[in-house]
Each structure stands twice: as structure tokens, then as C-alpha cells.
Coordinates of C-alpha atoms in Angstrom, one line a residue:
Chain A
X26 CA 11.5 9.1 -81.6
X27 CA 13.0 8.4 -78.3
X28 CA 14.0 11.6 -75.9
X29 CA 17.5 12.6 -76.6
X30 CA 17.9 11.1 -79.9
X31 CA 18.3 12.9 -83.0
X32 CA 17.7 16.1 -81.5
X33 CA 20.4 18.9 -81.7
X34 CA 19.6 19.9 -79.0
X35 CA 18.1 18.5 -75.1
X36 CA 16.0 20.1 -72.9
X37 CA 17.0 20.3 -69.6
X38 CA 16.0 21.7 -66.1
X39 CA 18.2 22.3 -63.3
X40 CA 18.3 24.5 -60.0
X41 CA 21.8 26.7 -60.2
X42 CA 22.0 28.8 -56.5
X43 CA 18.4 28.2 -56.1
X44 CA 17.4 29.7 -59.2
X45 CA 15.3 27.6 -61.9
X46 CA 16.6 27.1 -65.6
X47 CA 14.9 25.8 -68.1
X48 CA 17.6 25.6 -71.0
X49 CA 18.1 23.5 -74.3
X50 CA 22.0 22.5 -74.6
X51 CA 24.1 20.3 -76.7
X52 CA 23.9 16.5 -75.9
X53 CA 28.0 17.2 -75.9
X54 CA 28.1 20.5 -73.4
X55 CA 29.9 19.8 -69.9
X56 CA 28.2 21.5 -66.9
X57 CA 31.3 23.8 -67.1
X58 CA 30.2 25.5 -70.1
X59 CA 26.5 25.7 -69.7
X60 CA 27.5 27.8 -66.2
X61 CA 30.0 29.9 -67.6
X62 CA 28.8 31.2 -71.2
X63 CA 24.9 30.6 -70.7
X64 CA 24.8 31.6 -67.5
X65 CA 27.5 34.1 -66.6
X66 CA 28.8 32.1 -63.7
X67 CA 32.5 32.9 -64.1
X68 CA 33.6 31.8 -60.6
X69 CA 33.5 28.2 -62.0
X70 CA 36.9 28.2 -64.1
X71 CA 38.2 25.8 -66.7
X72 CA 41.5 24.2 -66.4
X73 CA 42.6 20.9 -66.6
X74 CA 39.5 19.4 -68.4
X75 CA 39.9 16.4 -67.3
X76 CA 38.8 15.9 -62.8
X77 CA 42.5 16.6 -61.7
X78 CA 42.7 20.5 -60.9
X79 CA 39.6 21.4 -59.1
X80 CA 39.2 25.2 -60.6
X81 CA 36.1 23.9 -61.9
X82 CA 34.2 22.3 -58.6
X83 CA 30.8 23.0 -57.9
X84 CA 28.2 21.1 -55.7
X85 CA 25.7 19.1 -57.5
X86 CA 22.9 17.8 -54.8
X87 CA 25.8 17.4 -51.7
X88 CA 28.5 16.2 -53.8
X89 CA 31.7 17.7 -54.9
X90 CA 31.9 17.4 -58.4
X91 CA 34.5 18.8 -61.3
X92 CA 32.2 20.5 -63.6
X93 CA 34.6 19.6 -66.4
X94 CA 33.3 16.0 -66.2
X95 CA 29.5 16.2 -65.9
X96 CA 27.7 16.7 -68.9
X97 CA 24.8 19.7 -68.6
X98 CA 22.5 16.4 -69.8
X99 CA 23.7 14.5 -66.7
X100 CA 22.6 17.5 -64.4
X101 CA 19.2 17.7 -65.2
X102 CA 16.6 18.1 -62.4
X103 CA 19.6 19.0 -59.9
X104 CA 20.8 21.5 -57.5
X105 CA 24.3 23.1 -58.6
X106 CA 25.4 25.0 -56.0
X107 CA 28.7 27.5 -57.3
X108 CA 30.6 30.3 -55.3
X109 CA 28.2 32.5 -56.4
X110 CA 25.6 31.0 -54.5
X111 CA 27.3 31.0 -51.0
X112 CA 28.2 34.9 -51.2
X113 CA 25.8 36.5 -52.8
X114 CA 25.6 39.2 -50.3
X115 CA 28.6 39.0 -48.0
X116 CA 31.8 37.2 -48.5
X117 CA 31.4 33.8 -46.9
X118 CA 33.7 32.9 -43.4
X119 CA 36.0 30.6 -46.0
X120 CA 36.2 33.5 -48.0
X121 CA 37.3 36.1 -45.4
X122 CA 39.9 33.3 -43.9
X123 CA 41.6 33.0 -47.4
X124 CA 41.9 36.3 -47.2
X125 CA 43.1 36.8 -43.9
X126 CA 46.2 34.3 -44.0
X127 CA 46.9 36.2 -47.7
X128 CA 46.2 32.4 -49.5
X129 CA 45.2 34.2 -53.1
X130 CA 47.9 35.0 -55.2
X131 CA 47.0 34.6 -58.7
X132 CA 43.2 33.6 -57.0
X133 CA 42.9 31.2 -60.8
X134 CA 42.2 27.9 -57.7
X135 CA 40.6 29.7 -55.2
X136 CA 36.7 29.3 -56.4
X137 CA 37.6 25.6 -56.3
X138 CA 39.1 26.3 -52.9
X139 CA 36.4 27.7 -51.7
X140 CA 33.7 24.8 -53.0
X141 CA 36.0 22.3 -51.7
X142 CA 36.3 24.3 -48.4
X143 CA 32.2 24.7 -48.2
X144 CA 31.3 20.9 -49.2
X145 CA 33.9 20.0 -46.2
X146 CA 32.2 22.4 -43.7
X147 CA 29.2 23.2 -44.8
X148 CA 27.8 20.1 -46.9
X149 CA 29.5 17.4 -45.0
X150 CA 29.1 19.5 -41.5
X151 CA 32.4 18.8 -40.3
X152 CA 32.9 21.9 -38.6
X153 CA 35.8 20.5 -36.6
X154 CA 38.3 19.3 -38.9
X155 CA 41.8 17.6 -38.2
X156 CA 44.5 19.0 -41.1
X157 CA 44.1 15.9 -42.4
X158 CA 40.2 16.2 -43.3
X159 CA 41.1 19.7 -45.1
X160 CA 43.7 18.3 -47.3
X161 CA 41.6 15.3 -48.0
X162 CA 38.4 17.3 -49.4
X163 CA 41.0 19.7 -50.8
X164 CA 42.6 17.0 -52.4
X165 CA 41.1 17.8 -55.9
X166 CA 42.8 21.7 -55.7
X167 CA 46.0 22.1 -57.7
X168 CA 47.5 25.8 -56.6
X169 CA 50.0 26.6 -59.0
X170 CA 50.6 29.6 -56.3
X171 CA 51.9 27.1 -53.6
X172 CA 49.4 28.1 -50.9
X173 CA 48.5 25.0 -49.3
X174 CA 49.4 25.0 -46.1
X175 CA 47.7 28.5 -46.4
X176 CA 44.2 26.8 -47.2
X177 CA 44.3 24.6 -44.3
X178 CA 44.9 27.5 -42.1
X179 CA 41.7 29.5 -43.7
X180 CA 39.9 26.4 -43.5
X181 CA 40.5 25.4 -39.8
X182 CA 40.2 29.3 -39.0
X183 CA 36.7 29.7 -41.2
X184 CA 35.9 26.4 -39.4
X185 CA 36.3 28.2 -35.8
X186 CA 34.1 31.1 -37.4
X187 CA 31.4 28.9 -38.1
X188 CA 31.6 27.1 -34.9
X189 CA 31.4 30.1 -32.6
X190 CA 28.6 31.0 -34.5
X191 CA 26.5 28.2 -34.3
X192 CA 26.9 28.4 -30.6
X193 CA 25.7 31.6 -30.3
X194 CA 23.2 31.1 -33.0
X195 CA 22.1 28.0 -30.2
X196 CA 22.3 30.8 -27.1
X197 CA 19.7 32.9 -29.3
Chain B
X9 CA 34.0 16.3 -78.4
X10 CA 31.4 15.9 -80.6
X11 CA 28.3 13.1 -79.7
X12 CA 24.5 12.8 -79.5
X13 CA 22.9 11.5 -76.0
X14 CA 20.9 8.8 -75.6
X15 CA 18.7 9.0 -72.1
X16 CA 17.2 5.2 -71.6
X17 CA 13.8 4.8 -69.7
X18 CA 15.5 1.9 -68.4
X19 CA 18.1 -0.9 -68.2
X20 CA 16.4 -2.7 -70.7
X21 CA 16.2 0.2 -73.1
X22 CA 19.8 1.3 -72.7
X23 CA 20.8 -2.2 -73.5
X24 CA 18.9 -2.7 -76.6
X25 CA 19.7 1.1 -77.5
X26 CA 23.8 0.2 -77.6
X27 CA 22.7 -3.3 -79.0
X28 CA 21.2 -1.7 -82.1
X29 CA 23.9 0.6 -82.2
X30 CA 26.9 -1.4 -81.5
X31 CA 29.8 -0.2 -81.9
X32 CA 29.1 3.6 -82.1
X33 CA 27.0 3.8 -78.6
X34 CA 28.9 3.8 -75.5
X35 CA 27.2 3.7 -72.0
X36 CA 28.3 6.7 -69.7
X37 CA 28.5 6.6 -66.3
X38 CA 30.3 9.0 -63.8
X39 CA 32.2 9.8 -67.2
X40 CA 35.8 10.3 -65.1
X41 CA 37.5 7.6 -67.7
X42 CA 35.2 8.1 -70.3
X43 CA 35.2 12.3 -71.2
X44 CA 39.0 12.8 -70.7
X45 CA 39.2 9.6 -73.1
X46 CA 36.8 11.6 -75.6
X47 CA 38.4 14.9 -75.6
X48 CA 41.7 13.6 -75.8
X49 CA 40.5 11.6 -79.0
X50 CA 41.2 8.0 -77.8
X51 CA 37.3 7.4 -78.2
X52 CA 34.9 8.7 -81.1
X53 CA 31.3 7.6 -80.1
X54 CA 28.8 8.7 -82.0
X55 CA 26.3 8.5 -79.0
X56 CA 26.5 8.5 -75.1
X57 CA 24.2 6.2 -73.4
X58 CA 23.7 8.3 -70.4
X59 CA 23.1 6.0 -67.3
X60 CA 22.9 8.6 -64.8
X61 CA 19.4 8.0 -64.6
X62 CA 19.0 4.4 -63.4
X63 CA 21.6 5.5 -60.4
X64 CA 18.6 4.6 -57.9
X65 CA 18.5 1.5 -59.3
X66 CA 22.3 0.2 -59.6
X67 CA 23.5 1.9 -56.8
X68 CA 23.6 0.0 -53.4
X69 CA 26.0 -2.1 -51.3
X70 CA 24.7 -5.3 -49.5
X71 CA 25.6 -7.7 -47.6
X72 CA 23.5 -10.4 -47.2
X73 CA 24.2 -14.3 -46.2
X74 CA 27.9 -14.3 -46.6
X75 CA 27.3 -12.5 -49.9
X76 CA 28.3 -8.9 -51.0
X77 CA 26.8 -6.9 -53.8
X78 CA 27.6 -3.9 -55.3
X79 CA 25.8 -2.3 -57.6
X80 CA 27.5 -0.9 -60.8
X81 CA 26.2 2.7 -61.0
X82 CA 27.7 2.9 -56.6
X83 CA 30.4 5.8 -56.4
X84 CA 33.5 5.7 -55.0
X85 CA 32.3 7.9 -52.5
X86 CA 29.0 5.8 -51.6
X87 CA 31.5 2.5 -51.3
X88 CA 33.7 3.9 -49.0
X89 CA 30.7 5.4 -46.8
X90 CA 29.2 2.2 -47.2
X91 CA 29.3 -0.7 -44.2
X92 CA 31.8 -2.9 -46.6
X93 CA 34.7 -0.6 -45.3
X94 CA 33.7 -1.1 -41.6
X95 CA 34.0 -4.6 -41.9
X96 CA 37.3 -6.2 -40.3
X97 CA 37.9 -8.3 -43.6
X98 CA 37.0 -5.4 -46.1
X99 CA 39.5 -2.8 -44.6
X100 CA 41.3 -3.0 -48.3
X101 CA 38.7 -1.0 -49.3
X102 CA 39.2 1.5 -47.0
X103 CA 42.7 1.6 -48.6
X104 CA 42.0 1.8 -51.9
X105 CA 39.5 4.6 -50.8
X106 CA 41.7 6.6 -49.2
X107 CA 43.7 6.5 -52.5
X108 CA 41.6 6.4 -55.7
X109 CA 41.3 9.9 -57.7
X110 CA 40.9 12.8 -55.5
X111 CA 37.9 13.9 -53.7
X112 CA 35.6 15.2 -56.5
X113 CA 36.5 12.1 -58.8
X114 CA 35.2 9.9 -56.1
X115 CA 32.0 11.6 -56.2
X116 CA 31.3 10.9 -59.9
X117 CA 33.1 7.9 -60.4
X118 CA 31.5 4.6 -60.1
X119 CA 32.3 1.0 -59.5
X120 CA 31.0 -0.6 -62.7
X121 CA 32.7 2.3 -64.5
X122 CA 35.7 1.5 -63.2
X123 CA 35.5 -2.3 -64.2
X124 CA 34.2 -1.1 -67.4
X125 CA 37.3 0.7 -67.9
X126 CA 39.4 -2.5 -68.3
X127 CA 42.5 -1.0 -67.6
X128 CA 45.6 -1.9 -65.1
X129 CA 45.4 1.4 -63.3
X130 CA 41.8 0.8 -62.3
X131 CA 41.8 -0.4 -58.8
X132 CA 38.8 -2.1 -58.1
X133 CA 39.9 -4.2 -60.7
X134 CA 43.0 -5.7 -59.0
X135 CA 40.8 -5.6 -55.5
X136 CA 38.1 -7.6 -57.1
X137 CA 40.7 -10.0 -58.4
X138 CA 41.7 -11.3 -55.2
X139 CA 38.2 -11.4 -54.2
X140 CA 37.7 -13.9 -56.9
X141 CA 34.7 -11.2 -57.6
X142 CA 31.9 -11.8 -60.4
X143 CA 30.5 -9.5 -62.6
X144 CA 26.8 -9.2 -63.5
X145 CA 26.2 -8.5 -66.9
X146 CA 22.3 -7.5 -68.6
X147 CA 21.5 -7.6 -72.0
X148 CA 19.1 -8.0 -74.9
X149 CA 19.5 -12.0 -74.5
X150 CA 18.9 -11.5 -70.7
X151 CA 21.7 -11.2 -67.6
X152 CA 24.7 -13.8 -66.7
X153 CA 27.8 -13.3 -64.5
X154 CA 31.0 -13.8 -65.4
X155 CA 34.5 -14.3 -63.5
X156 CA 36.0 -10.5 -63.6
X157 CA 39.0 -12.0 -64.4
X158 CA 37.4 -13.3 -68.0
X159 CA 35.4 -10.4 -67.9
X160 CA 38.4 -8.3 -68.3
X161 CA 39.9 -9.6 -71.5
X162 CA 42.7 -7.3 -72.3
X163 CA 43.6 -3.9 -71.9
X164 CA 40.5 -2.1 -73.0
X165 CA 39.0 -5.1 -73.9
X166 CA 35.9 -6.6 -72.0
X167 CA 34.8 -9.9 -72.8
X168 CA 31.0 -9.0 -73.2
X169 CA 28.2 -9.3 -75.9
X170 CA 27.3 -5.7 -77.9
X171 CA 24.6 -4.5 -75.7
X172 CA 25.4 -6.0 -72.3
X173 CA 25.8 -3.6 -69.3
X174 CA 27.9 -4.2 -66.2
X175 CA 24.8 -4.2 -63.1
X176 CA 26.6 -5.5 -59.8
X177 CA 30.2 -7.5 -59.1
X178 CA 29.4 -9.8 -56.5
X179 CA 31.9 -11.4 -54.2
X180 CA 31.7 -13.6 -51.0
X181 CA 32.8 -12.7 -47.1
X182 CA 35.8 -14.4 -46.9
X183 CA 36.1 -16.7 -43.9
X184 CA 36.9 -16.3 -40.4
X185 CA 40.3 -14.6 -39.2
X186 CA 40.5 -13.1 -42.9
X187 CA 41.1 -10.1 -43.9
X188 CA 42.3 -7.6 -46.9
X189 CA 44.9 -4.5 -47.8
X190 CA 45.5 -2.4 -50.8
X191 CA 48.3 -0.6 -51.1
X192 CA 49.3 1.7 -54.4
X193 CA 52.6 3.4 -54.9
X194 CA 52.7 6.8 -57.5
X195 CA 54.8 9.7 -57.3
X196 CA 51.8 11.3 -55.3
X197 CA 49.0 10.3 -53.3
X198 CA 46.1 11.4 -55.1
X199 CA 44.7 11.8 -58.7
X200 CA 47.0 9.5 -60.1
X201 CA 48.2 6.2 -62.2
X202 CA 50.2 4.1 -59.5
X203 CA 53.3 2.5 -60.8
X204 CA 52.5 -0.7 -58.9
X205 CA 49.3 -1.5 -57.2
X206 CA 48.8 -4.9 -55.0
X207 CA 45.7 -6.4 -53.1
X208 CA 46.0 -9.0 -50.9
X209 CA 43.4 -11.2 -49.0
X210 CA 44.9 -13.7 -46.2
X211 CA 43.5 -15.9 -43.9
X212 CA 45.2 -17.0 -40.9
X213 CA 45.7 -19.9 -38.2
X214 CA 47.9 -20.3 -35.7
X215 CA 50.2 -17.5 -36.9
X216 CA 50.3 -19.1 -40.3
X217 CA 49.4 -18.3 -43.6
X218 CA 46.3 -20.3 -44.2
X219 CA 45.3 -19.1 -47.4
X220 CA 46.1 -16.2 -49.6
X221 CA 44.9 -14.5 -53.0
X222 CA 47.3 -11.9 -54.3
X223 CA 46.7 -9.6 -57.1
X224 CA 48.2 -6.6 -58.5
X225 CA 47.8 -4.1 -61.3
X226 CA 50.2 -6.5 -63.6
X227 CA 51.1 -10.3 -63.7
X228 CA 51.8 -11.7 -66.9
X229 CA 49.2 -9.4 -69.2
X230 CA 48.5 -5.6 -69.2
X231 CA 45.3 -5.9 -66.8
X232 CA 45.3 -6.9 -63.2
X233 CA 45.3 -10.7 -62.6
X234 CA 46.9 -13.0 -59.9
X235 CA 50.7 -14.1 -58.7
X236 CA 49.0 -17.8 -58.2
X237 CA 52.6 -19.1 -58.0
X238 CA 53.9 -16.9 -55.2
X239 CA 50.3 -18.0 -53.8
X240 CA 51.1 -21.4 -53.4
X241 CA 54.1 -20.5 -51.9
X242 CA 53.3 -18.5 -49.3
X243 CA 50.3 -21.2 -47.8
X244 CA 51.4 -22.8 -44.7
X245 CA 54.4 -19.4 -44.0
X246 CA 54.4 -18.0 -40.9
X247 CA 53.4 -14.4 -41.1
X248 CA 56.3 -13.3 -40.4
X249 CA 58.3 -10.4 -42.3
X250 CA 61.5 -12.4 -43.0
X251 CA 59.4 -15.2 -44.0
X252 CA 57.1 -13.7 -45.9
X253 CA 59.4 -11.6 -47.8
X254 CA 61.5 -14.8 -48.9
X255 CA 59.0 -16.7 -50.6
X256 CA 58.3 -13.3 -52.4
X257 CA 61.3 -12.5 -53.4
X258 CA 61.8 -16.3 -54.6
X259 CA 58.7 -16.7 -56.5
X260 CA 57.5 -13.5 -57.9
X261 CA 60.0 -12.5 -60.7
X262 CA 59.1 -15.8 -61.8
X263 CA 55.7 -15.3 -63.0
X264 CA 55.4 -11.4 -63.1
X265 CA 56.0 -10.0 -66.6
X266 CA 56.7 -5.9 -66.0
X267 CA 57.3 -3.9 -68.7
X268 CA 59.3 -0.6 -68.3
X269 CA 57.6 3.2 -70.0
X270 CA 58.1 7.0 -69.0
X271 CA 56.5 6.2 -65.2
X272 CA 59.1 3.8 -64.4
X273 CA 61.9 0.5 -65.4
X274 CA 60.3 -2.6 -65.6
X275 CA 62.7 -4.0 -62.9
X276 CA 61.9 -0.7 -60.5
X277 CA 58.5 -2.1 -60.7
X278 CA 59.2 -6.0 -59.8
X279 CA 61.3 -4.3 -57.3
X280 CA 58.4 -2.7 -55.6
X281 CA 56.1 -4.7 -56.7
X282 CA 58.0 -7.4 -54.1
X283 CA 58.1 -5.0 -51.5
X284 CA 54.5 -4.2 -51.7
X285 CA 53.5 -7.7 -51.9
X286 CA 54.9 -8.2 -48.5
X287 CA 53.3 -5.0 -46.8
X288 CA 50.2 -6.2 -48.0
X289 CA 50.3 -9.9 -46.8
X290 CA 51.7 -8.9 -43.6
X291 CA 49.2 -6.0 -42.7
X292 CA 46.1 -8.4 -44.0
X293 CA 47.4 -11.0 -42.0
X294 CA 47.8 -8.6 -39.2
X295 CA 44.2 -7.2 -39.9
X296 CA 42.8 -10.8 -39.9
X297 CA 44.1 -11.8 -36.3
X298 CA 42.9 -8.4 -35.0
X299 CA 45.7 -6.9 -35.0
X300 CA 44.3 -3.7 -37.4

């Protein structure tokens, strides 16, 4: 029988925050699900269902990606990268900006802020962004809260952060 | 949302697989249309022919001998990184770019899903229209091309054997002192349905209209097609605004069909749809003599 078909359930392997998975899912499960109820990644959040809010955004191999739209089948033998991944030991320079300018309110968006946020400096290495970069990789993020000018502040100010650290990381 | 998943070893295999299994096996691509189509109901496939594995394969822009090809399994993302949007006569697609989905969409979404989707809002559809584009099809009874505007039968509709998968649309570099704009009007700039959508391609000499193709999301049936009247018109105008605008205004309502729903009136949307039409001649036109 061909792979796949017929079979409850799939095998698949994928790289979440570095860490190796070897999981059987439903042909039907969205990578949303497989992170947050197999794998206890509850930074990833599920709203719209449907590529037009953001809560859900993770990195899949460089690219920003709504979770609620790529089936766990469709991620296999990739790197996922969520916000769990980029703080696991200290709160990440995006993270301490949002904080800074007081950008969470309810905080429901801001893991999706934050991915968006990391793929724009971090991924895409544009670590001098014009407002209009920001609101164009945030341009996924609905914030029910209002805070958007708020994120492109944090963003340009985590943005100067990582800048000033690079150069000193080049002094070194 | 309930479906088993099919993962093909190749084109050949995902073609026969949705061949024998016609018409409960649909191909899946980015899945942007397709998964907010399933879970809202619209769709009930029994299995998902995941392509997401033959991406190295379909997915490349090039531009060889006055030819461009794209190949159907390209993202959004890829196209507009690609060296089609750096082109004088592409910068359309840097439009429609700058305005299709939202960031993450873009990433997932591809170009032969968005043909596939056969639907007025999809974009590439109206661009490709007035690129005269073609559409390369593969299937158990081997590949063809087809004119994208027979391709795309009717609203959801594609005109295309059980078991045939879109590979590339193909379209030529138009001429010399040519050029292309998009423009898309919705009650936001991203993630959304536009209420009007126009692309125009132009070719100008000696400050006049040389040649034009015009398209938009809506003529005279609910998929993009062309204003071949308001076409013929405008050969051998000035570009000029005045000029430009008149022919418009005297040719379009007679050919364009638009019907009014909860987005907007019918007659907003001729309205705007006339006003677009001229921002889009004009600033190809502009484009085409250099002028950006």
C-alpha cells in the first residue's frame, strides 16, 4: 500500500526548537495542534483558523508561517522554530522591548508578535528596519488590544539592541 | 475537517493517485484557499494529495529567451524575491506583491494554487490575464498548456481533465518600452478580498498608447477576464490622464457586468473600477517610458 494511504495514522519526523520528534499524527492535524496538545507548546495560540490573525505563527525552515494552515503531514523533516525556542533561558531583546513600551495588554497576539518580530530581525537579518519593514512582516498580527504603533517601537528599539550587540560582539 | 493524506513519490504518481480517485482527491498545496475552504465546509475531500514534497521540483522562476516560467508549487514569497519583479516591465508584480495576503500567507501560498483556486479575488489570475499567460497542465494522458483564460472556466471551475495538475504558467517578455501595474482596492491593505482589482500591461511610442491588455477581477463573468473593448479604444491615446480617463469612462460600462453583495454596489464597483483602470494604464505607461 502506498505511504499515507489507508493508514489512521502518519508517521512523521520534525525538528521543533532543535529538538527531534518522531510522532504518528492524523493525516487531518494542523501543525497548530500537534505543537500545542502533543507537545505542550502553548505560546503558539489558536485564533482565527484560517492565516489572517497571526497568534499562531511559527518559523518553519526561515519562513513565517500560520500554523493554522500547515498540516503536521506537510511539516515533516522540518525545523519549527516557536517562541519557546528563542527564550528558553532569557527573555529575548523583542521580548524585553514589548515590555518596555507596555505593548501587552491582554498578551493573546504577542507570541505571534514576537515570531513575526524575530523572522524580520533575526531570520531575514534586517536589523535596521524602516517602520515600514515592521508593519510589513507584522502584517499577519491582528491586536485586538490596539498596540501597533507600540510594536513598531519594540521592534525598532529590540532592533537597536541587537545592533549594538553585534558590534560589540565584532569588537570581541 | 476530517481527510486521509496521500504523499505522491512524484508528479506522475499524484496525478494518477487523484485520477483514480477523481472526484474525492484534491491536490494540496500551500493549503491558504484550500484548509479555510475545508473547515468552513465548502469542500469535503475524502483525501489530500499533499504536493509539498515535489516543491524542489515546481518551484522556480526563469527567464529565458524572451520566455518566463513559473513554476506552480513558487510562493508568493519566492515570486516576489525572484528577478521577475526587478524587471522594468514586471513591476506589476511587485504590486500585487506588496498586496496579496499578509506576510505569513505569502510564505505558504503558491502560484499554481492560486490559479487553481479559480476564483475572482485571486490575483495572479487577473495579472496573468493580461499577460495572455498559459498554463501547464500534467496528467495521466501526458502534459498540454492551455490559455489561463480557458483554463479558468468559471468560478471554481477549471477546465481540466480528472487527474491533471497545474506545473508552470508561462508568459512572454512583453516588448520594448512596455511595462505593467496592479493595483487592488479593499477596505484594508492586507489579508483581504479587494472589491475591484485591475492589471494593466501598456506599451508605448511616442507618448502614445501603442498597445494595451487590460484585465480585472470581473468583466462580463465571475472570474478575471479582459475589457477587450475599452482595449481597442485606448490604442493610438495619448497617455495622458484626461485622455485616458475618457475612453474609460466611454467604453467600460459597456462591456463590464458588476454585480452588487455585502462588500459593495455594483455601480460603486464600475465606479472604481474606471478609476483604477486609469491609474493602472497611466502608471504602466509611465513605467514603460522610464518614468517608474
Amino acid at each position: 500500500m502506498p505511504e499515507g494511504l489507508g493508514v489512521r495514522e502518519v508517521p512523521v519526523e520534525l525538528r521543533v526548537n532543535g529538538v527531534k520528534h518522531v510522532l504518528r499524527v492524523k493525516p487531518y492535524e494542523r501543525l497548530l495542534d500537534t505543537l500545542r496538545r502533543r507537545l505542550g507548546i502553548t505560546s503558539v495560540k489558536d485564533g482565527c483558523g484560517r492565516g489572517e490573525c497571526g497568534a499562531c505563527l511559527v518559523i518553519v525552515d526561515g519562513e513565517l508561517v500560520p500554523s493554522c494552515l500547515m498540516l503536521t503531514v506537510q511539516a515533516r523533516g522540518r525545523d519549527v522554530v516557536t517562541v519557546e525556542g528563542i527564550s528558553s533561558r532569557s527573555l529575548h531583546s523583542i521580548q524585553e522591548a514589548l515590555i518596555k513600551v507596555n505593548a501587552p495588554q491582554c498578551g493573546f497576539c504577542i507570541p505571534g508578535v514576537v515570531i513575526a518580530a524575530y523572522w524580520l530581525l533575526e531570520v531575514k537579518g534586517n536589523l535596521n528596519p524602516s517602520d515600514d519593514d515592521v508593519r510589513e512582516a507584522l502584517s499577519t498580527n491582528l491586536c485586538r488590544c490596539g498596540s501597533y504603533h507600540r510594536f513598531v517601537k519594540a521592534v525598532k528599539i529590540a532592533a537597536e539592541e541587537l545592533r549594538a550587540r553585534k558590534a560589540l560582539g565584532a569588537r570581541d | 475537517m476530517l481527510f486521509d493524506i496521500y504523499i505522491p513519490r512524484d508528479l506522475v504518481d499524484a496525478s494518477e493517485f487523484l485520477y483514480r480517485n477523481a472526484p474525492d482527491a484534491v491536490p494540496i498545496a500551500g493549503g491558504t484557499d484550500l484548509i479555510p475552504m475545508i473547515r468552513d465546509g465548502k469542500l469535503r475531500p475524502k483525501y489530500l494529495v499533499d504536493l509539498s514534497g515535489l516543491k524542489g521540483r515546481l518551484s522556480y522562476v526563469s527567464i529565458d529567451s524572451g520566455v518566463v516560467r513559473v513554476g506552480a508549487l513558487t510562493t508568493i514569497n519566492a515570486l516576489g524575491a525572484s528577478a521577475l519583479t526587478g524587471m522594468e516591465a514586471f513591476l506589476g508584480f511587485r504590486d500585487l506583491y506588496r498586496t496579496f495576503g499578509n506576510a505569513a500567507v505569502r510564505s505558504l501560498a503558491t502560484v499554481g494554487g492560486n490559479v487553481g483556486t479559480a476564483v475572482s479575488a485571486a490575483d495572479l489570475i487577473v495579472m496573468f490575464n493580461a499577460l495572455d499567460a498559459k498554463v501547464g497542465l500534467s496528467g495521466v494522458k501526458g502534459s498540454r498548456y492551455v490559455d489561463i483564460r480557458e483554463l479558468v472556466a468559471g468560478k471554481r471551475l477549471l477546465a481540466k481533465e480528472p487527474g491533471e495538475l497545474i506545473t508552470e504558467v508561462v508568459f512572454n517578455v512583453p516588448p520594448k518600452n512596455s511595462s505593467t501595474a496592479f493595483i487592488k482596492l479593499g477596505y484594508r491593505e492586507g489579508t483581504i478580498i479587494g472589491l475591484t482589482s485591475v492589471a494593466a500591461l501598456v506599451t508605448v511610442r511616442d507618448g502614445v498608447i501603442e498597445d494595451v491588455k487590460l484585465a480585472f477581477d470581473r468583466v462580463d463573468r465571475r472570474v478575471p477576464g479582459r475589457a477587450y473593448l475599452t482595449e481597442k479604444g485606448l490604442k493610438g491615446v495619448p497617455l495622458r490622464d484626461e485622455a485616458v480617463g475618457g475612453v474609460i469612462n466611454e467604453h467600460l460600462p459597456r462591456e463590464m457586468r458588476r454585480k452588487s453583495d455585502y462588500r459593495a454596489s455594483g455601480a460603486y464597483r464600475l465606479h472604481v473600477s474606471k478609476v483604477l483602470a486609469r491609474r493602472a494604464v497611466l502608471t504602466a505607461g509611465r513605467r514603460a517610458v522610464g518614468g517608474g
